[in-house]
CSV table of C-alpha atoms in Angstrom, one decimal:
chain,number,residue,atom,x,y,z
A,230,UNK,CA,110.8,-37.4,-5.1
A,231,UNK,CA,112.0,-37.6,-9.0
A,232,UNK,CA,109.3,-39.1,-11.4
A,233,UNK,CA,110.7,-42.1,-13.0
A,234,UNK,CA,111.3,-42.1,-16.5
A,235,UNK,CA,108.9,-44.5,-17.6
A,236,UNK,CA,106.0,-42.2,-16.2
A,237,UNK,CA,106.8,-39.3,-17.5
A,238,UNK,CA,105.1,-39.4,-21.0
A,239,UNK,CA,101.9,-40.3,-19.5
A,240,UNK,CA,102.6,-37.6,-16.8
A,241,UNK,CA,102.8,-35.3,-19.9
A,242,UNK,CA,99.6,-36.5,-21.8
A,243,UNK,CA,97.5,-36.0,-19.1
A,244,UNK,CA,98.5,-32.3,-18.4
A,245,UNK,CA,98.0,-31.4,-22.1
A,246,UNK,CA,94.2,-33.4,-21.8
A,247,UNK,CA,93.5,-31.1,-19.0
A,248,UNK,CA,94.6,-27.9,-20.3
A,249,UNK,CA,92.4,-29.0,-23.2
A,250,UNK,CA,89.4,-29.9,-21.0
A,251,UNK,CA,89.5,-33.0,-21.7
A,252,UNK,CA,89.0,-35.7,-18.8
A,253,UNK,CA,87.6,-33.0,-16.7
A,254,UNK,CA,84.0,-32.9,-15.2
A,255,UNK,CA,82.1,-29.8,-15.0
A,256,UNK,CA,80.4,-28.8,-12.1
A,257,UNK,CA,76.5,-29.0,-12.0
A,258,UNK,CA,75.9,-25.2,-12.2
A,259,UNK,CA,78.4,-25.1,-15.3
A,260,UNK,CA,75.8,-27.5,-17.2
A,261,UNK,CA,72.7,-26.0,-15.9
A,262,UNK,CA,72.0,-24.2,-18.9
A,263,UNK,CA,69.5,-21.0,-18.3
A,264,UNK,CA,66.1,-21.8,-20.5
A,265,UNK,CA,63.0,-19.8,-21.4
A,266,UNK,CA,59.8,-20.3,-20.2
A,267,UNK,CA,58.5,-21.9,-23.3
A,268,UNK,CA,61.1,-24.4,-23.5
A,269,UNK,CA,60.4,-25.0,-19.1
A,270,UNK,CA,56.7,-25.4,-20.4
A,271,UNK,CA,57.8,-28.2,-22.8
A,272,UNK,CA,60.5,-29.8,-20.9
A,273,UNK,CA,58.9,-31.6,-17.9
A,274,UNK,CA,60.7,-34.0,-17.2
A,275,UNK,CA,62.0,-33.9,-13.9
A,276,UNK,CA,65.7,-32.6,-14.9
A,277,UNK,CA,67.2,-29.4,-13.2
A,278,UNK,CA,67.3,-26.4,-15.3
A,279,UNK,CA,67.3,-22.5,-14.6
A,280,UNK,CA,64.7,-20.7,-16.2
A,281,UNK,CA,64.5,-17.1,-17.0
A,282,UNK,CA,60.9,-15.1,-17.6
A,283,UNK,CA,59.0,-12.2,-16.1
A,284,UNK,CA,57.0,-12.1,-13.1
A,285,UNK,CA,53.2,-12.2,-14.2
A,286,UNK,CA,51.3,-13.2,-11.1
A,287,UNK,CA,50.4,-15.7,-8.5
A,288,UNK,CA,49.1,-19.3,-9.6
A,289,UNK,CA,46.4,-19.9,-7.2
A,290,UNK,CA,44.7,-23.0,-9.5
A,291,UNK,CA,45.5,-24.7,-12.7
A,292,UNK,CA,43.9,-22.0,-14.8
A,293,UNK,CA,43.9,-19.1,-12.9
A,294,UNK,CA,46.7,-16.6,-11.6
A,295,UNK,CA,46.0,-13.6,-9.7
A,296,UNK,CA,48.0,-10.0,-10.5
A,297,UNK,CA,47.0,-8.1,-7.1
A,298,UNK,CA,45.5,-9.2,-3.6
A,299,UNK,CA,48.1,-11.8,-3.4
A,300,UNK,CA,46.8,-14.5,-0.6
A,301,UNK,CA,50.3,-15.5,0.5
A,302,UNK,CA,54.1,-16.0,-0.7
A,303,UNK,CA,54.2,-19.5,-1.8
A,304,UNK,CA,53.9,-19.4,-5.5
A,305,UNK,CA,54.8,-17.0,-8.5
A,306,UNK,CA,54.2,-17.6,-12.3
A,307,UNK,CA,56.8,-16.6,-15.0
A,308,UNK,CA,56.3,-15.7,-18.8
A,309,UNK,CA,58.4,-14.9,-21.6
A,310,UNK,CA,56.6,-11.5,-21.6
A,311,UNK,CA,55.6,-9.4,-19.0
A,312,UNK,CA,52.5,-8.6,-21.0
A,313,UNK,CA,51.4,-12.4,-21.2
A,314,UNK,CA,47.8,-13.1,-20.0
A,315,UNK,CA,47.4,-16.9,-21.0
A,316,UNK,CA,48.2,-19.1,-18.3
A,317,UNK,CA,49.2,-21.8,-21.3
A,318,UNK,CA,52.3,-19.6,-22.1
A,319,UNK,CA,53.4,-19.5,-18.0
A,320,UNK,CA,55.1,-22.0,-15.9
A,321,UNK,CA,54.5,-22.1,-12.1
A,322,UNK,CA,57.0,-21.7,-9.9
A,323,UNK,CA,57.1,-23.2,-6.1
A,324,UNK,CA,58.4,-20.9,-3.9
A,325,UNK,CA,60.6,-22.8,-1.0
A,326,UNK,CA,60.1,-20.9,2.3
A,327,UNK,CA,64.0,-20.0,2.3
A,328,UNK,CA,62.8,-17.5,-0.7
A,329,UNK,CA,59.9,-16.5,0.4
A,330,UNK,CA,60.8,-13.1,2.3
A,331,UNK,CA,62.2,-11.8,-1.0
A,332,UNK,CA,60.6,-13.4,-3.7
A,333,UNK,CA,57.1,-14.0,-2.6
A,334,UNK,CA,54.5,-11.3,-4.1
A,335,UNK,CA,52.4,-11.1,-1.1
A,336,UNK,CA,55.8,-9.4,0.9
A,337,UNK,CA,57.0,-8.4,-2.6
A,338,UNK,CA,54.4,-7.1,-5.0
A,339,UNK,CA,56.9,-4.8,-7.2
A,340,UNK,CA,58.6,-8.2,-8.2
A,341,UNK,CA,55.6,-7.9,-10.9
A,342,UNK,CA,57.1,-7.1,-14.3
A,343,UNK,CA,60.5,-7.9,-13.1
A,344,UNK,CA,62.8,-10.6,-15.1
A,345,UNK,CA,64.2,-13.4,-12.8
A,346,UNK,CA,65.8,-16.7,-13.2
A,347,UNK,CA,64.8,-19.8,-11.0
A,348,UNK,CA,66.8,-22.8,-10.7
A,349,UNK,CA,64.8,-26.0,-9.8
A,350,UNK,CA,63.1,-29.4,-11.1
A,351,UNK,CA,61.2,-29.0,-14.0
A,352,UNK,CA,57.8,-30.8,-12.8
A,353,UNK,CA,53.9,-30.1,-12.6
A,354,UNK,CA,53.0,-27.7,-9.9
A,355,UNK,CA,49.0,-26.9,-9.5
A,356,UNK,CA,48.6,-29.8,-12.1
A,357,UNK,CA,50.3,-27.2,-14.5
A,358,UNK,CA,53.5,-26.9,-16.2
A,359,UNK,CA,56.2,-26.2,-13.1
A,360,UNK,CA,59.3,-25.5,-11.3
A,361,UNK,CA,59.5,-26.9,-7.9
A,362,UNK,CA,62.1,-27.6,-5.6
A,363,UNK,CA,64.0,-24.4,-6.3
A,364,UNK,CA,67.4,-23.9,-5.1
A,365,UNK,CA,68.3,-20.3,-6.2
A,366,UNK,CA,66.8,-17.5,-7.2
A,367,UNK,CA,68.2,-14.1,-9.1
A,368,UNK,CA,67.6,-11.1,-10.7
A,369,UNK,CA,64.5,-8.5,-10.6
A,370,UNK,CA,67.2,-6.0,-11.2
A,371,UNK,CA,65.0,-4.4,-13.6
A,372,UNK,CA,61.7,-4.2,-15.2
A,373,UNK,CA,60.3,-5.1,-18.7
A,374,UNK,CA,60.7,-2.0,-20.8
A,375,UNK,CA,57.8,-3.2,-23.1
A,376,UNK,CA,57.5,-3.8,-26.6
A,377,UNK,CA,59.9,-1.9,-28.3
A,378,UNK,CA,58.3,1.0,-30.3
A,379,UNK,CA,61.3,1.1,-32.7
A,380,UNK,CA,62.1,5.0,-33.6
A,381,UNK,CA,58.3,6.1,-32.5
A,382,UNK,CA,59.9,8.3,-30.2
A,383,UNK,CA,62.9,9.6,-32.7
A,384,UNK,CA,61.5,13.0,-32.8
A,385,UNK,CA,61.6,13.3,-28.8
A,386,UNK,CA,65.3,12.4,-28.8
A,387,UNK,CA,67.6,14.9,-26.7
A,388,UNK,CA,64.6,16.9,-25.6
A,389,UNK,CA,63.4,18.1,-22.3
A,390,UNK,CA,60.6,20.4,-20.6
A,391,UNK,CA,58.6,22.5,-23.4
A,392,UNK,CA,60.1,21.4,-26.1
A,393,UNK,CA,59.7,17.5,-25.4
A,394,UNK,CA,55.8,17.9,-24.4
A,395,UNK,CA,55.8,19.7,-28.4
A,396,UNK,CA,57.6,17.0,-29.8
A,397,UNK,CA,55.6,13.9,-28.0
A,398,UNK,CA,52.4,16.0,-29.0
A,399,UNK,CA,53.0,15.8,-32.8
A,400,UNK,CA,54.1,12.1,-32.2
A,401,UNK,CA,51.0,10.8,-30.3
A,402,UNK,CA,48.7,12.9,-32.5
A,403,UNK,CA,48.9,10.8,-35.6
A,404,UNK,CA,46.2,8.2,-34.2
A,405,UNK,CA,43.1,6.3,-35.5
A,406,UNK,CA,40.3,7.9,-33.6
A,407,UNK,CA,37.2,5.7,-32.6
A,408,UNK,CA,33.6,6.3,-32.3
A,409,UNK,CA,31.6,6.1,-28.8
A,410,UNK,CA,30.3,3.0,-30.0
A,411,UNK,CA,33.2,1.3,-30.8
A,412,UNK,CA,34.6,2.2,-27.2
A,413,UNK,CA,32.8,-0.7,-25.6
A,414,UNK,CA,34.4,-3.4,-27.7
A,415,UNK,CA,38.2,-2.2,-27.5
A,416,UNK,CA,38.1,-1.7,-23.7
A,417,UNK,CA,36.9,-5.6,-23.6
A,418,UNK,CA,40.2,-6.5,-25.2
A,419,UNK,CA,42.5,-3.5,-23.5
A,420,UNK,CA,41.3,-4.1,-20.0
A,421,UNK,CA,40.9,-8.0,-19.8
A,422,UNK,CA,41.6,-10.1,-16.8
A,423,UNK,CA,44.7,-11.4,-17.2
A,424,UNK,CA,43.2,-14.5,-14.8
A,425,UNK,CA,40.0,-14.6,-16.8
A,426,UNK,CA,39.5,-13.9,-20.4
A,427,UNK,CA,35.7,-13.6,-20.0
A,428,UNK,CA,36.2,-10.6,-17.7
A,429,UNK,CA,37.5,-6.8,-17.3
A,430,UNK,CA,39.2,-5.5,-14.7
A,431,UNK,CA,37.3,-2.3,-13.3
A,432,UNK,CA,40.1,0.7,-13.2
A,433,UNK,CA,38.9,2.5,-9.9
A,434,UNK,CA,38.0,-0.8,-7.6
A,435,UNK,CA,40.0,-3.3,-9.3
A,436,UNK,CA,36.8,-5.6,-9.7
A,437,UNK,CA,36.6,-8.3,-12.2
A,438,UNK,CA,33.5,-8.4,-13.8
A,439,UNK,CA,31.7,-10.0,-17.0
A,440,UNK,CA,33.1,-8.6,-20.3
A,441,UNK,CA,29.4,-8.7,-20.9
A,442,UNK,CA,27.8,-7.0,-18.0
A,443,UNK,CA,28.4,-3.5,-19.6
A,444,UNK,CA,25.6,-1.1,-19.4
A,445,UNK,CA,24.0,1.7,-17.3
A,446,UNK,CA,22.5,-0.8,-14.2
A,447,UNK,CA,23.9,-0.6,-11.2
A,448,UNK,CA,26.7,-3.2,-10.9
A,449,UNK,CA,27.1,-3.0,-14.8
A,450,UNK,CA,30.1,-1.4,-15.7
A,451,UNK,CA,30.5,1.4,-18.2
A,452,UNK,CA,33.1,3.6,-19.8
A,453,UNK,CA,34.6,6.0,-17.1
A,454,UNK,CA,36.3,9.6,-18.5
A,455,UNK,CA,39.7,9.7,-16.2
A,456,UNK,CA,40.1,12.6,-17.7
A,457,UNK,CA,36.3,13.9,-16.5
A,458,UNK,CA,34.4,15.0,-19.8
A,459,UNK,CA,33.1,17.9,-18.3
A,460,UNK,CA,36.7,19.1,-17.4
A,461,UNK,CA,37.0,21.1,-20.8
A,462,UNK,CA,33.5,20.4,-21.7
A,463,UNK,CA,34.1,17.3,-24.9
A,464,UNK,CA,31.4,14.9,-24.0
A,465,UNK,CA,31.6,12.1,-25.8
A,466,UNK,CA,32.6,13.5,-29.2
A,467,UNK,CA,35.1,11.5,-31.2
A,468,UNK,CA,38.5,13.0,-29.8
A,469,UNK,CA,39.1,13.0,-26.0
A,470,UNK,CA,35.8,12.0,-25.9
A,471,UNK,CA,36.4,8.5,-27.2
A,472,UNK,CA,40.3,8.1,-26.7
A,473,UNK,CA,40.9,5.3,-25.0
A,474,UNK,CA,44.1,6.0,-23.5
A,475,UNK,CA,42.1,7.3,-20.8
A,476,UNK,CA,38.7,5.6,-21.0
A,477,UNK,CA,38.5,2.5,-18.6
A,478,UNK,CA,36.1,0.0,-17.2
A,479,UNK,CA,34.2,1.0,-13.5
A,480,UNK,CA,31.6,0.1,-12.1
A,481,UNK,CA,28.2,2.1,-12.4
A,482,UNK,CA,28.2,2.9,-8.8
A,483,UNK,CA,31.7,3.6,-8.3
A,484,UNK,CA,32.1,5.9,-11.4
A,485,UNK,CA,29.4,7.7,-10.1
A,486,UNK,CA,30.9,8.7,-6.9
A,487,UNK,CA,34.0,9.5,-8.6
A,488,UNK,CA,31.7,12.2,-10.6
A,489,UNK,CA,33.8,14.8,-11.8
A,490,UNK,CA,36.2,14.7,-9.0
A,491,UNK,CA,39.8,16.2,-9.2
A,492,UNK,CA,42.6,13.7,-7.5
A,493,UNK,CA,43.8,14.2,-4.3
A,494,UNK,CA,44.7,12.3,-1.4
A,495,UNK,CA,42.4,12.2,1.8
A,496,UNK,CA,38.4,11.8,2.3
A,497,UNK,CA,36.3,8.7,3.2
A,498,UNK,CA,36.0,5.4,2.2
A,499,UNK,CA,34.1,4.7,-1.3
A,500,UNK,CA,31.2,2.1,-1.3
A,501,UNK,CA,32.3,-1.4,-3.4
A,502,UNK,CA,35.5,0.6,-3.9
A,503,UNK,CA,37.9,-1.2,-1.7
A,504,UNK,CA,41.1,1.3,-1.3
A,505,UNK,CA,39.6,4.3,-2.3
A,506,UNK,CA,38.7,7.0,-0.7
A,507,UNK,CA,36.6,10.5,-1.8
A,508,UNK,CA,35.7,14.0,-0.5
A,509,UNK,CA,33.7,16.8,-1.6
A,510,UNK,CA,36.2,18.0,-4.1
A,511,UNK,CA,38.7,14.9,-4.7
A,512,UNK,CA,38.6,11.4,-5.5
A,513,UNK,CA,41.5,8.8,-5.1
A,514,UNK,CA,41.6,5.3,-6.4
A,515,UNK,CA,43.4,2.1,-4.8
A,516,UNK,CA,46.8,2.5,-4.7
A,517,UNK,CA,47.5,-0.1,-7.3
A,518,UNK,CA,45.7,2.1,-9.8
A,519,UNK,CA,46.8,5.4,-8.8
A,520,UNK,CA,50.2,5.7,-11.0
A,521,UNK,CA,47.7,4.4,-14.0
A,522,UNK,CA,45.8,7.2,-13.5
A,523,UNK,CA,48.3,9.8,-13.4
A,524,UNK,CA,50.2,8.8,-16.8
A,525,UNK,CA,46.5,8.7,-18.1
A,526,UNK,CA,46.2,12.4,-17.1
A,527,UNK,CA,49.5,13.4,-18.5
A,528,UNK,CA,48.7,11.7,-21.6
A,529,UNK,CA,45.4,13.7,-22.0
A,530,UNK,CA,47.3,16.8,-21.2
A,531,UNK,CA,50.2,16.8,-24.0
A,532,UNK,CA,47.8,14.9,-26.7
A,533,UNK,CA,45.1,17.8,-26.5
A,534,UNK,CA,46.9,21.0,-26.9
A,535,UNK,CA,43.7,23.3,-28.0
A,536,UNK,CA,44.0,21.9,-31.7
A,537,UNK,CA,41.7,19.4,-33.1
A,538,UNK,CA,38.8,22.1,-32.0
A,539,UNK,CA,39.1,20.7,-28.4
A,540,UNK,CA,40.5,22.8,-25.0
A,541,UNK,CA,43.7,23.0,-23.9
A,542,UNK,CA,44.0,20.5,-21.1
A,543,UNK,CA,46.0,20.7,-18.7
A,544,UNK,CA,46.9,19.6,-14.9
A,545,UNK,CA,47.1,22.3,-12.2
A,546,UNK,CA,47.9,22.1,-8.5
A,547,UNK,CA,44.2,22.7,-7.5
A,548,UNK,CA,41.2,20.9,-6.7
A,549,UNK,CA,37.6,21.8,-7.4
A,550,UNK,CA,38.1,22.7,-11.1
A,551,UNK,CA,34.8,22.4,-12.2
A,552,UNK,CA,34.3,22.8,-15.9
A,553,UNK,CA,37.5,24.3,-16.4
A,554,UNK,CA,40.0,22.4,-19.0
A,555,UNK,CA,42.3,21.5,-15.8
A,556,UNK,CA,42.6,18.4,-13.6
A,557,UNK,CA,44.5,18.6,-10.3
A,558,UNK,CA,46.0,17.8,-7.8
A,559,UNK,CA,49.4,18.1,-10.2
A,560,UNK,CA,51.8,17.5,-7.4
A,561,UNK,CA,49.7,14.5,-5.8
A,562,UNK,CA,49.7,12.7,-9.5
A,563,UNK,CA,53.5,13.2,-9.8
A,564,UNK,CA,53.8,11.5,-6.3
A,565,UNK,CA,51.3,8.7,-7.3
A,566,UNK,CA,53.0,8.2,-10.8
A,567,UNK,CA,56.4,7.8,-8.7
A,568,UNK,CA,55.1,5.3,-6.1
A,569,UNK,CA,53.2,3.4,-8.6
A,570,UNK,CA,55.5,2.6,-11.9
A,571,UNK,CA,54.0,0.9,-14.9
A,572,UNK,CA,53.3,-3.0,-14.3
A,573,UNK,CA,52.6,-5.8,-17.0
A,574,UNK,CA,49.0,-4.8,-17.6
A,575,UNK,CA,49.2,-1.5,-18.0
A,576,UNK,CA,52.3,-1.8,-20.3
A,577,UNK,CA,50.0,-4.8,-22.3
A,578,UNK,CA,47.3,-2.5,-22.7
A,579,UNK,CA,49.7,0.5,-24.2
A,580,UNK,CA,50.6,-2.1,-26.8
A,581,UNK,CA,47.3,-3.2,-27.6
A,582,UNK,CA,45.9,0.2,-28.1
A,583,UNK,CA,48.8,1.1,-30.4
A,584,UNK,CA,49.3,-2.2,-32.4
A,585,UNK,CA,45.1,-2.7,-32.9
A,586,UNK,CA,43.1,0.3,-32.0
A,587,UNK,CA,44.5,4.0,-32.4
A,588,UNK,CA,48.5,3.4,-33.2
A,589,UNK,CA,49.5,5.9,-30.9
A,590,UNK,CA,51.2,5.3,-27.8
A,591,UNK,CA,51.1,6.8,-23.9
A,592,UNK,CA,54.5,8.1,-23.9
A,593,UNK,CA,54.7,8.2,-19.6
A,594,UNK,CA,54.4,4.3,-19.9
A,595,UNK,CA,57.2,3.9,-22.3
A,596,UNK,CA,59.1,6.5,-20.2
A,597,UNK,CA,57.8,7.5,-16.8
A,598,UNK,CA,61.0,10.0,-16.4
A,599,UNK,CA,59.4,12.3,-18.9
A,600,UNK,CA,57.0,13.3,-16.2
A,601,UNK,CA,59.0,14.9,-14.2
A,602,UNK,CA,61.2,16.7,-17.1
A,603,UNK,CA,57.5,18.4,-18.8
A,604,UNK,CA,56.1,19.0,-15.0
A,605,UNK,CA,59.4,19.9,-13.0
């Protein structure tokens, strides 16, 4: 049917306005801009938003976020940094039943440290800034790479194998050295419990205990040398004996059970150390700490190569190494590192050591792929 002449100008104007975008109402998705966690915290007004952040744990109370042993799949906490430990800088996300199988932390502990987006209502949850009634989850394809160390590894670019190891040794040997007494206070910072700033997390057992309970009595925590100090006979000398990249808090009794054993799978359960096993010549920490242990061993092998007046530390594929400057079992340590990649706690620890204490880094936290390049 022909368009009446009188209506033609109006039709032309309508078409032009449509092409320019006037008079068109965008879809709800188009108007839902992605915002940061900090913005979400300040905008608890019941509006709908898509929040982007890193998964840093599961909220269980207003000021408590757990990072392991997740009780269920009902909630998660997001922050603008994967190394964030302050609950005041987190937004608590309620996970509807439709998304729990994919994003709940009990079923998906590997979500820790991943960047995701969640669309929902900006409303308090656990009496804390929150995001409720979520309609969409997305992302999770990549982990937080950690703070950018700038050109810290410039000298290692393009290298592999022995050349990479030599370059990394040169880079990380530039460090500030602590005394053994200074280690106490450093560990209270580097290993602080993200859910309780008054506590530290024990490396092998995962137990959270008061920072002030350090000492030598049963159930105190003390300074565990992950690379056993007798493996190379460096004791507590300033250098490998005080290097906090491998010194960690641990319960006195569990520390004693580990002794100077090498690392390997198998053995019997260790008292007060859920998930740990040991036999006559080896020890295994809880699964969530095994990759951490491996990366500390690889750091020590690169950092201490026979210079500085100390032994040349190396991992080998044996157990029962005794006082020799070796620790095994290399094949198991490599498998542990692959199965348990760096998480937010480990990345934060590396950054705190770098910025506040020793001013050097563990390269295998920043670049886990370098492990198989050096030890193929």
